[in-house]
Amino acid sequence: MKKIIITIDGPAASGKEKIAKYISKKWKLSHLDSGILYRRLALIFFIDNVEINNVYKIKKKLKEVNKISFRNSKKIRTQNISKLASKIAIHSCVRSFVNNLQYNFVKKHRKFHGFVIDGRDIGSVVFKNADLKLYIEVNPEIRAKRRYKQLIDSGEKSIYPKILKDIKLRDRRDKIRKNSPLVIPKDANIINNNGTFKNTCMQIIKLLEKF
């Protein structure tokens, strides 16, 4: 397989990270989860009590951020941080900051065989010229059930109806936001992830066989 960039877009809790990790492992690609970067910023804003509706204060804080970890952790996977990440993502200055982190990551790590990058606007905005674009579709109810199980398994108390409500609200916020709204990227291959993960993988394998 030649060095390629694969983008994975989709709504919240659609399984983008799991799919990206599968592709990364099977085809030996470097995985970059843009959601981690937004969550890391959300955690910083939360700890420093930054007013997320005050663009001036957000920009000021971004100038103070010298380094962002690309590593996942339980502390950024809480429901509160997830909500906060969604709220700060509407600001163009935040999206530009995260996009630059992603551009620099790909540019700096040219030694990798290729990259698989997941998020909300990766194929539509960040890497428009990606070699392969995937868009993950899953019904809100199924996404809510999977997120509920994930939170319960991690030890966080959660209520399914509330998760479903939050997911629908986040979908709406992501789709109507002014900066980089959630859309199906041009030339994207739609992957149905409503069923088993095995079925999802079969759809992806057929596409990647071309490379």
mmCIF file of C-alpha atoms in Angstrom:
data_model
loop_
_atom_site.group_PDB
_atom_site.id
_atom_site.type_symbol
_atom_site.label_atom_id
_atom_site.label_comp_id
_atom_site.label_asym_id
_atom_site.label_seq_id
_atom_site.Cartn_x
_atom_site.Cartn_y
_atom_site.Cartn_z
ATOM 1 C CA MET A 1 0.000 0.000 0.000
ATOM 2 C CA LYS A 2 1.306 3.445 -0.924
ATOM 3 C CA LYS A 3 1.496 6.216 1.668
ATOM 4 C CA ILE A 4 -2.067 7.501 1.944
ATOM 5 C CA ILE A 5 -4.359 9.654 4.046
ATOM 6 C CA ILE A 6 -7.694 8.169 5.076
ATOM 7 C CA THR A 7 -10.291 10.431 6.656
ATOM 8 C CA ILE A 8 -13.199 9.270 8.789
ATOM 9 C CA ASP A 9 -16.058 11.685 9.401
ATOM 10 C CA GLY A 10 -19.295 11.142 11.240
ATOM 11 C CA PRO A 11 -21.515 12.283 14.105
ATOM 12 C CA ALA A 12 -20.803 11.835 17.804
ATOM 13 C CA ALA A 13 -20.546 8.232 19.064
ATOM 14 C CA SER A 14 -20.709 6.774 15.552
ATOM 15 C CA GLY A 15 -17.686 4.546 16.133
ATOM 16 C CA LYS A 16 -15.114 6.621 14.257
ATOM 17 C CA GLU A 17 -12.347 5.982 16.774
ATOM 18 C CA LYS A 18 -12.879 2.208 16.855
ATOM 19 C CA ILE A 19 -12.935 2.046 13.062
ATOM 20 C CA ALA A 20 -9.828 4.245 12.797
ATOM 21 C CA LYS A 21 -7.959 2.018 15.254
ATOM 22 C CA TYR A 22 -8.942 -1.059 13.254
ATOM 23 C CA ILE A 23 -7.668 0.476 10.011
ATOM 24 C CA SER A 24 -4.533 1.742 11.745
ATOM 25 C CA LYS A 25 -3.653 -1.688 13.099
ATOM 26 C CA LYS A 26 -4.557 -3.757 10.043
ATOM 27 C CA TRP A 27 -2.868 -1.524 7.467
ATOM 28 C CA LYS A 28 -0.104 -0.161 9.735
ATOM 29 C CA LEU A 29 -1.136 3.491 9.517
ATOM 30 C CA SER A 30 -0.646 6.220 12.087
ATOM 31 C CA HIS A 31 -3.925 7.088 13.812
ATOM 32 C CA LEU A 32 -4.840 10.671 14.694
ATOM 33 C CA ASP A 33 -8.052 11.296 16.645
ATOM 34 C CA SER A 34 -9.021 14.956 16.321
ATOM 35 C CA GLY A 35 -11.625 14.509 19.056
ATOM 36 C CA ILE A 36 -8.842 14.003 21.591
ATOM 37 C CA LEU A 37 -7.428 17.417 20.735
ATOM 38 C CA TYR A 38 -10.781 19.149 21.248
ATOM 39 C CA ARG A 39 -11.284 17.262 24.506
ATOM 40 C CA ARG A 40 -7.794 18.199 25.697
ATOM 41 C CA LEU A 41 -8.572 21.855 25.056
ATOM 42 C CA ALA A 42 -11.933 21.477 26.768
ATOM 43 C CA LEU A 43 -10.185 20.083 29.846
ATOM 44 C CA ILE A 44 -7.739 23.008 29.868
ATOM 45 C CA PHE A 45 -10.602 25.494 29.556
ATOM 46 C CA PHE A 46 -12.488 23.718 32.337
ATOM 47 C CA ILE A 47 -9.529 23.657 34.731
ATOM 48 C CA ASP A 48 -8.662 27.303 34.035
ATOM 49 C CA ASN A 49 -12.325 28.350 34.144
ATOM 50 C CA VAL A 50 -12.231 30.001 30.716
ATOM 51 C CA GLU A 51 -15.483 31.631 29.579
ATOM 52 C CA ILE A 52 -16.294 29.561 26.495
ATOM 53 C CA ASN A 53 -18.636 32.206 25.084
ATOM 54 C CA ASN A 54 -15.969 34.903 25.284
ATOM 55 C CA VAL A 55 -13.926 34.687 22.069
ATOM 56 C CA TYR A 56 -11.335 37.155 23.351
ATOM 57 C CA LYS A 57 -10.594 35.029 26.416
ATOM 58 C CA ILE A 58 -10.551 31.850 24.319
ATOM 59 C CA LYS A 59 -7.990 33.329 21.926
ATOM 60 C CA LYS A 60 -5.914 34.523 24.873
ATOM 61 C CA LYS A 61 -5.890 31.044 26.400
ATOM 62 C CA LEU A 62 -4.996 29.412 23.069
ATOM 63 C CA LYS A 63 -1.901 31.636 22.858
ATOM 64 C CA GLU A 64 -0.855 30.313 26.260
ATOM 65 C CA VAL A 65 -1.168 26.649 25.208
ATOM 66 C CA ASN A 66 2.317 25.509 24.208
ATOM 67 C CA LYS A 67 1.654 21.801 23.849
ATOM 68 C CA ILE A 68 -1.309 19.453 23.505
ATOM 69 C CA SER A 69 -1.065 15.742 24.189
ATOM 70 C CA PHE A 70 -2.384 13.443 21.438
ATOM 71 C CA ARG A 71 -2.893 10.653 23.966
ATOM 72 C CA ASN A 72 -6.278 9.436 25.121
ATOM 73 C CA SER A 73 -7.201 9.191 28.806
ATOM 74 C CA LYS A 74 -10.227 8.556 31.012
ATOM 75 C CA LYS A 75 -10.262 12.113 32.335
ATOM 76 C CA ILE A 76 -11.147 13.514 28.903
ATOM 77 C CA ARG A 77 -13.784 10.860 28.191
ATOM 78 C CA THR A 78 -16.377 12.088 30.675
ATOM 79 C CA GLN A 79 -19.779 13.325 29.562
ATOM 80 C CA ASN A 80 -19.044 16.840 30.878
ATOM 81 C CA ILE A 81 -15.821 17.187 28.888
ATOM 82 C CA SER A 82 -17.587 15.795 25.834
ATOM 83 C CA LYS A 83 -20.256 18.483 26.062
ATOM 84 C CA LEU A 84 -17.689 21.225 26.628
ATOM 85 C CA ALA A 85 -15.623 20.052 23.645
ATOM 86 C CA SER A 86 -18.695 20.325 21.439
ATOM 87 C CA LYS A 87 -19.390 23.862 22.664
ATOM 88 C CA ILE A 88 -15.868 25.215 22.097
ATOM 89 C CA ALA A 89 -15.680 23.540 18.668
ATOM 90 C CA ILE A 90 -18.095 26.106 17.220
ATOM 91 C CA HIS A 91 -15.424 28.827 17.441
ATOM 92 C CA SER A 92 -13.287 29.307 14.316
ATOM 93 C CA CYS A 93 -10.192 30.136 16.379
ATOM 94 C CA VAL A 94 -10.456 26.787 18.182
ATOM 95 C CA ARG A 95 -10.943 24.858 14.953
ATOM 96 C CA SER A 96 -7.997 26.634 13.319
ATOM 97 C CA PHE A 97 -5.834 25.816 16.327
ATOM 98 C CA VAL A 98 -6.738 22.124 16.201
ATOM 99 C CA ASN A 99 -6.456 21.958 12.397
ATOM 100 C CA ASN A 100 -2.919 23.346 12.560
ATOM 101 C CA LEU A 101 -2.011 20.683 15.117
ATOM 102 C CA GLN A 102 -3.215 18.043 12.667
ATOM 103 C CA TYR A 103 -1.437 19.550 9.661
ATOM 104 C CA ASN A 104 1.813 19.729 11.624
ATOM 105 C CA PHE A 105 1.425 16.168 12.859
ATOM 106 C CA VAL A 106 1.109 14.801 9.315
ATOM 107 C CA LYS A 107 3.916 17.026 8.032
ATOM 108 C CA LYS A 108 6.271 16.120 10.880
ATOM 109 C CA HIS A 109 5.695 12.365 10.749
ATOM 110 C CA ARG A 110 6.379 11.691 7.077
ATOM 111 C CA LYS A 111 8.152 8.465 8.010
ATOM 112 C CA PHE A 112 4.803 6.794 8.656
ATOM 113 C CA HIS A 113 3.298 4.458 6.074
ATOM 114 C CA GLY A 114 0.198 6.639 5.994
ATOM 115 C CA PHE A 115 -2.433 8.245 8.206
ATOM 116 C CA VAL A 116 -5.992 7.547 9.277
ATOM 117 C CA ILE A 117 -7.616 10.610 10.824
ATOM 118 C CA ASP A 118 -11.083 10.810 12.343
ATOM 119 C CA GLY A 119 -13.316 13.686 13.387
ATOM 120 C CA ARG A 120 -16.275 15.821 12.306
ATOM 121 C CA ASP A 121 -14.759 17.801 9.426
ATOM 122 C CA ILE A 122 -11.624 15.879 8.478
ATOM 123 C CA GLY A 123 -12.622 14.944 4.944
ATOM 124 C CA SER A 124 -14.776 18.005 4.299
ATOM 125 C CA VAL A 125 -12.380 20.709 5.550
ATOM 126 C CA VAL A 126 -9.066 19.592 7.066
ATOM 127 C CA PHE A 127 -7.836 17.067 4.467
ATOM 128 C CA LYS A 128 -10.003 17.700 1.409
ATOM 129 C CA ASN A 129 -7.552 15.866 -0.867
ATOM 130 C CA ALA A 130 -7.437 12.665 1.169
ATOM 131 C CA ASP A 131 -6.929 9.456 -0.784
ATOM 132 C CA LEU A 132 -9.941 7.781 0.807
ATOM 133 C CA LYS A 133 -12.834 9.415 2.635
ATOM 134 C CA LEU A 134 -15.236 7.511 4.867
ATOM 135 C CA TYR A 135 -18.425 8.829 6.432
ATOM 136 C CA ILE A 136 -19.883 6.741 9.254
ATOM 137 C CA GLU A 137 -23.656 6.521 9.590
ATOM 138 C CA VAL A 138 -25.400 5.169 12.712
ATOM 139 C CA ASN A 139 -28.895 5.772 14.077
ATOM 140 C CA PRO A 140 -28.989 8.092 17.135
ATOM 141 C CA GLU A 141 -30.638 5.408 19.289
ATOM 142 C CA ILE A 142 -27.873 2.903 18.575
ATOM 143 C CA ARG A 143 -25.193 5.530 19.201
ATOM 144 C CA ALA A 144 -26.816 6.411 22.528
ATOM 145 C CA LYS A 145 -26.891 2.758 23.613
ATOM 146 C CA ARG A 146 -23.223 2.295 22.725
ATOM 147 C CA ARG A 147 -22.201 5.503 24.512
ATOM 148 C CA TYR A 148 -24.261 4.470 27.554
ATOM 149 C CA LYS A 149 -22.475 1.110 27.746
ATOM 150 C CA GLN A 150 -19.100 2.792 27.266
ATOM 151 C CA LEU A 151 -19.718 5.194 30.151
ATOM 152 C CA ILE A 152 -21.077 2.486 32.458
ATOM 153 C CA ASP A 153 -18.099 0.228 31.695
ATOM 154 C CA SER A 154 -15.743 3.093 32.557
ATOM 155 C CA GLY A 155 -17.425 3.543 35.921
ATOM 156 C CA GLU A 156 -19.306 6.766 35.167
ATOM 157 C CA LYS A 157 -22.966 6.995 36.178
ATOM 158 C CA SER A 158 -25.204 7.662 33.224
ATOM 159 C CA ILE A 159 -28.852 7.620 32.064
ATOM 160 C CA TYR A 160 -29.754 6.428 28.563
ATOM 161 C CA PRO A 161 -32.575 8.948 27.816
ATOM 162 C CA LYS A 162 -30.269 11.810 28.780
ATOM 163 C CA ILE A 163 -27.473 10.469 26.553
ATOM 164 C CA LEU A 164 -29.879 10.144 23.617
ATOM 165 C CA LYS A 165 -31.070 13.715 24.165
ATOM 166 C CA ASP A 166 -27.471 14.981 24.349
ATOM 167 C CA ILE A 167 -26.502 13.133 21.162
ATOM 168 C CA LYS A 168 -29.430 14.585 19.211
ATOM 169 C CA LEU A 169 -28.602 18.048 20.538
ATOM 170 C CA ARG A 170 -24.955 17.612 19.592
ATOM 171 C CA ASP A 171 -25.928 16.423 16.102
ATOM 172 C CA ARG A 172 -27.972 19.566 15.626
ATOM 173 C CA ARG A 173 -25.198 21.803 16.969
ATOM 174 C CA ASP A 174 -22.599 20.133 14.733
ATOM 175 C CA LYS A 175 -24.755 20.420 11.606
ATOM 176 C CA ILE A 176 -25.886 24.021 11.971
ATOM 177 C CA ARG A 177 -22.684 25.605 13.299
ATOM 178 C CA LYS A 178 -21.209 28.312 11.113
ATOM 179 C CA ASN A 179 -17.633 27.015 11.162
ATOM 180 C CA SER A 180 -17.006 23.622 9.545
ATOM 181 C CA PRO A 181 -20.459 22.063 10.031
ATOM 182 C CA LEU A 182 -20.859 18.300 9.984
ATOM 183 C CA VAL A 183 -21.555 17.219 6.387
ATOM 184 C CA ILE A 184 -20.887 14.216 4.201
ATOM 185 C CA PRO A 185 -17.582 15.099 2.481
ATOM 186 C CA LYS A 186 -17.442 15.249 -1.284
ATOM 187 C CA ASP A 187 -16.487 11.835 -2.749
ATOM 188 C CA ALA A 188 -16.914 10.150 0.650
ATOM 189 C CA ASN A 189 -17.834 6.478 0.931
ATOM 190 C CA ILE A 190 -20.744 6.019 3.339
ATOM 191 C CA ILE A 191 -20.178 3.217 5.869
ATOM 192 C CA ASN A 192 -23.224 1.798 7.651
ATOM 193 C CA ASN A 193 -22.216 1.054 11.241
ATOM 194 C CA ASN A 194 -25.665 0.162 12.589
ATOM 195 C CA GLY A 195 -24.895 -3.552 12.642
ATOM 196 C CA THR A 196 -22.011 -5.659 13.848
ATOM 197 C CA PHE A 197 -18.452 -4.416 13.750
ATOM 198 C CA LYS A 198 -17.595 -7.381 11.526
ATOM 199 C CA ASN A 199 -20.066 -6.157 8.916
ATOM 200 C CA THR A 200 -18.586 -2.659 9.149
ATOM 201 C CA CYS A 201 -15.079 -4.035 8.652
ATOM 202 C CA MET A 202 -16.157 -5.946 5.540
ATOM 203 C CA GLN A 203 -17.367 -2.703 3.950
ATOM 204 C CA ILE A 204 -14.029 -1.052 4.710
ATOM 205 C CA ILE A 205 -11.889 -3.966 3.539
ATOM 206 C CA LYS A 206 -13.534 -3.838 0.099
ATOM 207 C CA LEU A 207 -12.610 -0.184 -0.233
ATOM 208 C CA LEU A 208 -9.047 -0.571 1.025
ATOM 209 C CA GLU A 209 -8.316 -3.521 -1.258
ATOM 210 C CA LYS A 210 -7.979 -0.924 -4.025
ATOM 211 C CA PHE A 211 -4.835 0.393 -2.335
#
